[in-house]
Amino acid sequence: LAKTTQPISMDSYEGQEVNITCSHNNIATNDYITWYQQFPSQGPRFIIQGYKTKVTNEVASLFIPADRKSSTLSLPRVSLSDTAVYYCLVGDVVNTGFQKLVFGTGTRLLVSP
Amino acid sequence: EPEVTQTPSHQVTQMGQEVILRCVPISNHLYFYWYRQILGQKVEFLVSFYNNEISEKSEIFDDQFSVERPDGSNFTLKIRSTKLEDSAMYFCASSEGAGHEQYFGPGTRLTVT
């Protein structure tokens, strides 16, 4: 599994766009990039997954450059309820099934009024 | 929206006792998982289960742990003889298929005294 590096914490204000970058220099050809969110005392929740370029859903966007050695999770116009820990995970979805999610320490996002 | 449920929400037990944590995965999901999170630490993978057998397990999942799908809906984690260091939040998750997003339950907080 590719090692990931993300900032330990980030601060933002309501209404701002937040970009959290994850480095995964040794990402393999079959690896996908997946982001999960975890609120205090709750289980992680899937946010978005992508392989290359840009993926967008109703919650976030994921930007992946051509070399795929990093990715950026973008949260538009955050609110107080977006305060959570955000995890970047990299794994082979296609061949191994990526059954085992390996969570790092994540990025603790604090959104203030 | 369908969700994974877990019972109990909090379990207190004495060291050496057996505990069974229960989960009801989302009904059409085929893969089931257990993770744990010691307070203030990372979410750790314990085991994945498919087609009525363990497909992968971590080093944490030793002989004291077992999983079972006793009927068509429940998925259980048994710890035979609890230790103080088993105190953690235990999360059950399920997914439609290998590599698909995993849906986590709200967790069971296990306290071993």
Coordinates of C-alpha atoms in Angstrom, one line a residue:
Chain A
L1 CA 0.0 0.0 0.0
A2 CA 1.3 3.4 -0.9
K3 CA 2.3 5.6 2.0
T4 CA 0.4 8.9 2.2
T5 CA 1.4 12.2 3.8
Q6 CA -1.1 14.9 4.7
P7 CA -1.0 17.9 7.0
I8 CA -1.8 17.1 10.6
S9 CA -4.3 20.0 10.9
M10 CA -5.9 22.9 9.1
D11 CA -8.0 25.8 10.2
S12 CA -10.6 27.6 8.1
Y13 CA -13.6 29.9 8.5
E14 CA -17.2 29.3 7.4
G15 CA -17.8 29.9 3.8
Q16 CA -14.2 29.4 2.7
E17 CA -13.0 26.8 0.3
V18 CA -10.6 24.3 1.9
N19 CA -8.0 22.3 0.0
I20 CA -6.3 19.4 1.7
T21 CA -3.4 17.9 -0.2
C22 CA -2.1 14.4 0.2
S23 CA 1.3 13.2 -1.1
H24 CA 1.6 9.6 -2.3
N25 CA 4.9 9.5 -4.2
N26 CA 5.0 5.7 -4.6
I27 CA 1.5 5.2 -5.9
A28 CA 1.2 2.2 -8.1
T29 CA -0.5 1.9 -11.5
N30 CA -3.6 0.2 -10.2
D31 CA -4.0 2.3 -7.1
Y32 CA -7.0 4.5 -6.6
I33 CA -7.2 7.5 -4.2
T34 CA -10.0 7.6 -1.7
W35 CA -10.9 10.1 0.9
Y36 CA -12.9 9.5 4.1
Q37 CA -14.2 11.8 6.7
Q38 CA -14.6 11.1 10.4
F39 CA -16.6 13.1 12.9
P40 CA -15.8 12.7 16.6
S41 CA -17.1 9.4 18.1
Q42 CA -18.4 8.3 14.7
G43 CA -17.3 5.8 12.0
P44 CA -15.4 7.1 8.9
R45 CA -17.6 8.1 6.0
F46 CA -16.6 7.8 2.3
I47 CA -16.3 11.2 0.6
I48 CA -14.9 10.6 -2.9
Q49 CA -12.6 8.3 -4.9
G50 CA -10.7 8.9 -8.1
Y51 CA -7.9 7.6 -10.3
K52 CA -6.8 10.6 -12.3
T53 CA -7.8 14.2 -13.3
K54 CA -10.8 15.5 -11.5
V55 CA -13.8 13.9 -9.8
T56 CA -16.7 15.9 -8.4
N57 CA -19.7 14.9 -6.4
E58 CA -22.2 16.7 -4.3
V59 CA -19.8 17.0 -1.3
A60 CA -16.3 17.6 -2.7
S61 CA -13.9 17.6 -5.6
L62 CA -10.8 15.6 -6.0
F63 CA -8.0 16.9 -8.1
I64 CA -5.3 14.4 -9.3
P65 CA -2.4 15.7 -11.4
A66 CA -1.0 13.7 -14.3
D67 CA 1.8 12.1 -12.3
R68 CA -0.7 11.0 -9.6
K69 CA 2.0 11.6 -6.9
S70 CA -0.4 13.8 -5.0
S71 CA -4.1 14.6 -4.8
T72 CA -6.1 17.5 -3.4
L73 CA -9.5 17.2 -1.7
S74 CA -11.4 20.4 -2.2
L75 CA -14.4 21.3 0.0
P76 CA -16.3 24.3 -1.3
R77 CA -17.8 26.8 1.2
V78 CA -17.2 24.9 4.4
S79 CA -19.5 25.1 7.3
L80 CA -19.0 24.4 11.0
S81 CA -20.3 20.9 10.4
D82 CA -17.4 20.1 8.2
T83 CA -15.1 20.1 11.3
A84 CA -13.7 16.6 11.2
V85 CA -10.7 14.4 10.4
Y86 CA -10.1 13.8 6.7
Y87 CA -8.2 10.7 5.6
C88 CA -6.5 10.1 2.3
L89 CA -6.1 6.4 1.4
V90 CA -4.4 4.8 -1.6
G91 CA -4.9 1.3 -2.6
D92 CA -5.5 -1.2 -5.4
V93 CA -9.2 -1.3 -6.0
V94 CA -9.1 -3.4 -9.1
N95 CA -6.8 -6.4 -8.4
T96 CA -6.8 -6.8 -4.6
G97 CA -10.2 -5.4 -4.1
F98 CA -8.8 -2.8 -1.6
Q99 CA -10.7 -4.5 1.2
K100 CA -8.4 -3.4 3.9
L101 CA -8.5 0.3 4.5
V102 CA -5.3 1.6 6.0
F103 CA -6.0 4.8 7.8
G104 CA -3.2 7.3 8.7
T105 CA -3.5 10.0 11.2
G106 CA -5.5 12.2 8.8
T107 CA -5.9 15.9 8.6
R108 CA -7.9 17.5 11.4
L109 CA -9.9 20.3 9.9
L110 CA -11.3 22.9 12.3
V111 CA -13.9 25.3 10.9
S112 CA -14.6 28.5 12.9
P113 CA -17.4 31.0 12.6
Chain B
E1 CA -30.6 5.9 3.2
P2 CA -29.6 2.4 4.4
E3 CA -27.1 2.3 7.2
V4 CA -25.0 -0.1 9.2
T5 CA -26.2 -0.5 12.8
Q6 CA -24.2 -1.7 15.8
T7 CA -25.2 -2.9 19.3
P8 CA -24.6 -2.1 22.0
S9 CA -23.4 1.4 21.7
H10 CA -21.3 1.0 24.9
Q11 CA -20.2 -2.2 26.6
V12 CA -18.3 -2.3 29.9
T13 CA -16.8 -5.6 30.8
Q14 CA -14.2 -7.0 33.2
M15 CA -10.8 -8.3 32.1
G16 CA -11.0 -11.9 31.1
Q17 CA -14.7 -11.9 30.2
E18 CA -16.0 -12.7 26.7
V19 CA -17.8 -10.0 24.7
I20 CA -19.8 -10.2 21.5
L21 CA -20.2 -7.0 19.5
R22 CA -23.1 -7.1 17.0
C23 CA -23.5 -5.5 13.6
V24 CA -26.3 -5.4 11.0
P25 CA -24.7 -4.6 7.7
I26 CA -26.6 -3.0 4.8
S27 CA -28.8 -5.7 3.4
N28 CA -27.4 -6.1 -0.2
H29 CA -23.8 -5.9 0.8
L30 CA -21.5 -8.8 0.5
Y31 CA -18.3 -7.8 2.2
F32 CA -18.1 -7.1 6.0
Y33 CA -15.3 -5.6 8.1
W34 CA -14.3 -4.9 11.6
Y35 CA -12.1 -2.0 12.6
R36 CA -11.1 -0.6 15.9
Q37 CA -9.9 2.8 17.1
I38 CA -8.2 3.2 20.4
L39 CA -8.9 6.6 21.9
G40 CA -6.8 9.3 20.2
Q41 CA -5.2 6.8 17.8
K42 CA -5.7 5.7 14.2
V43 CA -8.5 3.5 12.8
E44 CA -7.1 0.0 12.5
F45 CA -8.3 -2.8 10.3
L46 CA -9.1 -6.0 12.1
V47 CA -10.7 -8.4 9.6
S48 CA -12.7 -8.7 6.4
F49 CA -15.3 -11.3 5.7
Y50 CA -16.8 -12.6 2.5
N51 CA -18.8 -15.6 1.5
N52 CA -18.9 -16.9 5.0
E53 CA -15.2 -16.8 5.6
I54 CA -12.4 -14.5 6.6
S55 CA -10.7 -13.0 3.5
E56 CA -8.1 -11.0 5.3
K57 CA -7.1 -10.3 8.9
S58 CA -4.5 -8.1 10.6
E59 CA -1.9 -9.0 13.3
I60 CA -4.3 -7.6 15.9
F61 CA -6.9 -10.3 15.0
D62 CA -5.3 -13.1 17.0
D63 CA -6.9 -16.3 18.4
Q64 CA -8.8 -14.2 21.0
F65 CA -10.9 -12.8 18.2
S66 CA -13.5 -14.5 16.0
V67 CA -16.2 -13.3 13.6
E68 CA -19.4 -14.9 12.6
R69 CA -22.4 -14.3 10.4
P70 CA -24.9 -16.4 12.3
D71 CA -27.9 -15.6 10.1
G72 CA -28.7 -13.6 7.1
S73 CA -28.5 -10.2 8.8
N74 CA -26.1 -10.2 11.7
F75 CA -22.3 -10.0 11.7
T76 CA -20.6 -10.5 15.1
L77 CA -17.2 -9.9 16.6
K78 CA -16.3 -12.0 19.6
I79 CA -13.4 -11.4 21.9
R80 CA -12.9 -14.5 24.0
S81 CA -11.0 -13.2 27.0
T82 CA -10.8 -9.4 27.0
K83 CA -7.7 -7.5 28.0
L84 CA -7.4 -3.9 29.2
E85 CA -5.8 -3.0 25.9
D86 CA -8.9 -4.2 24.0
S87 CA -10.6 -1.0 25.2
A88 CA -11.5 0.9 22.0
M89 CA -14.2 1.9 19.7
Y90 CA -15.1 -1.0 17.4
F91 CA -16.5 -0.1 14.0
C92 CA -18.3 -2.5 11.7
A93 CA -18.4 -1.7 8.0
S94 CA -19.9 -3.3 4.9
S95 CA -19.6 -2.8 1.2
E96 CA -21.4 -4.0 -2.0
G97 CA -18.3 -5.5 -3.5
A98 CA -14.5 -5.6 -3.1
G99 CA -13.1 -2.1 -3.7
H100 CA -16.4 -0.4 -3.3
E101 CA -16.9 2.3 -0.7
Q102 CA -17.2 0.9 2.8
Y103 CA -20.1 2.1 5.0
F104 CA -19.3 2.3 8.6
G105 CA -21.6 1.8 11.6
P106 CA -21.7 4.2 14.6
G107 CA -19.4 2.0 16.6
T108 CA -19.4 0.2 19.9
R109 CA -17.3 1.7 22.7
L110 CA -15.8 -1.2 24.6
T111 CA -14.4 -0.5 28.0
V112 CA -12.4 -3.3 29.8
T113 CA -11.9 -2.7 33.5

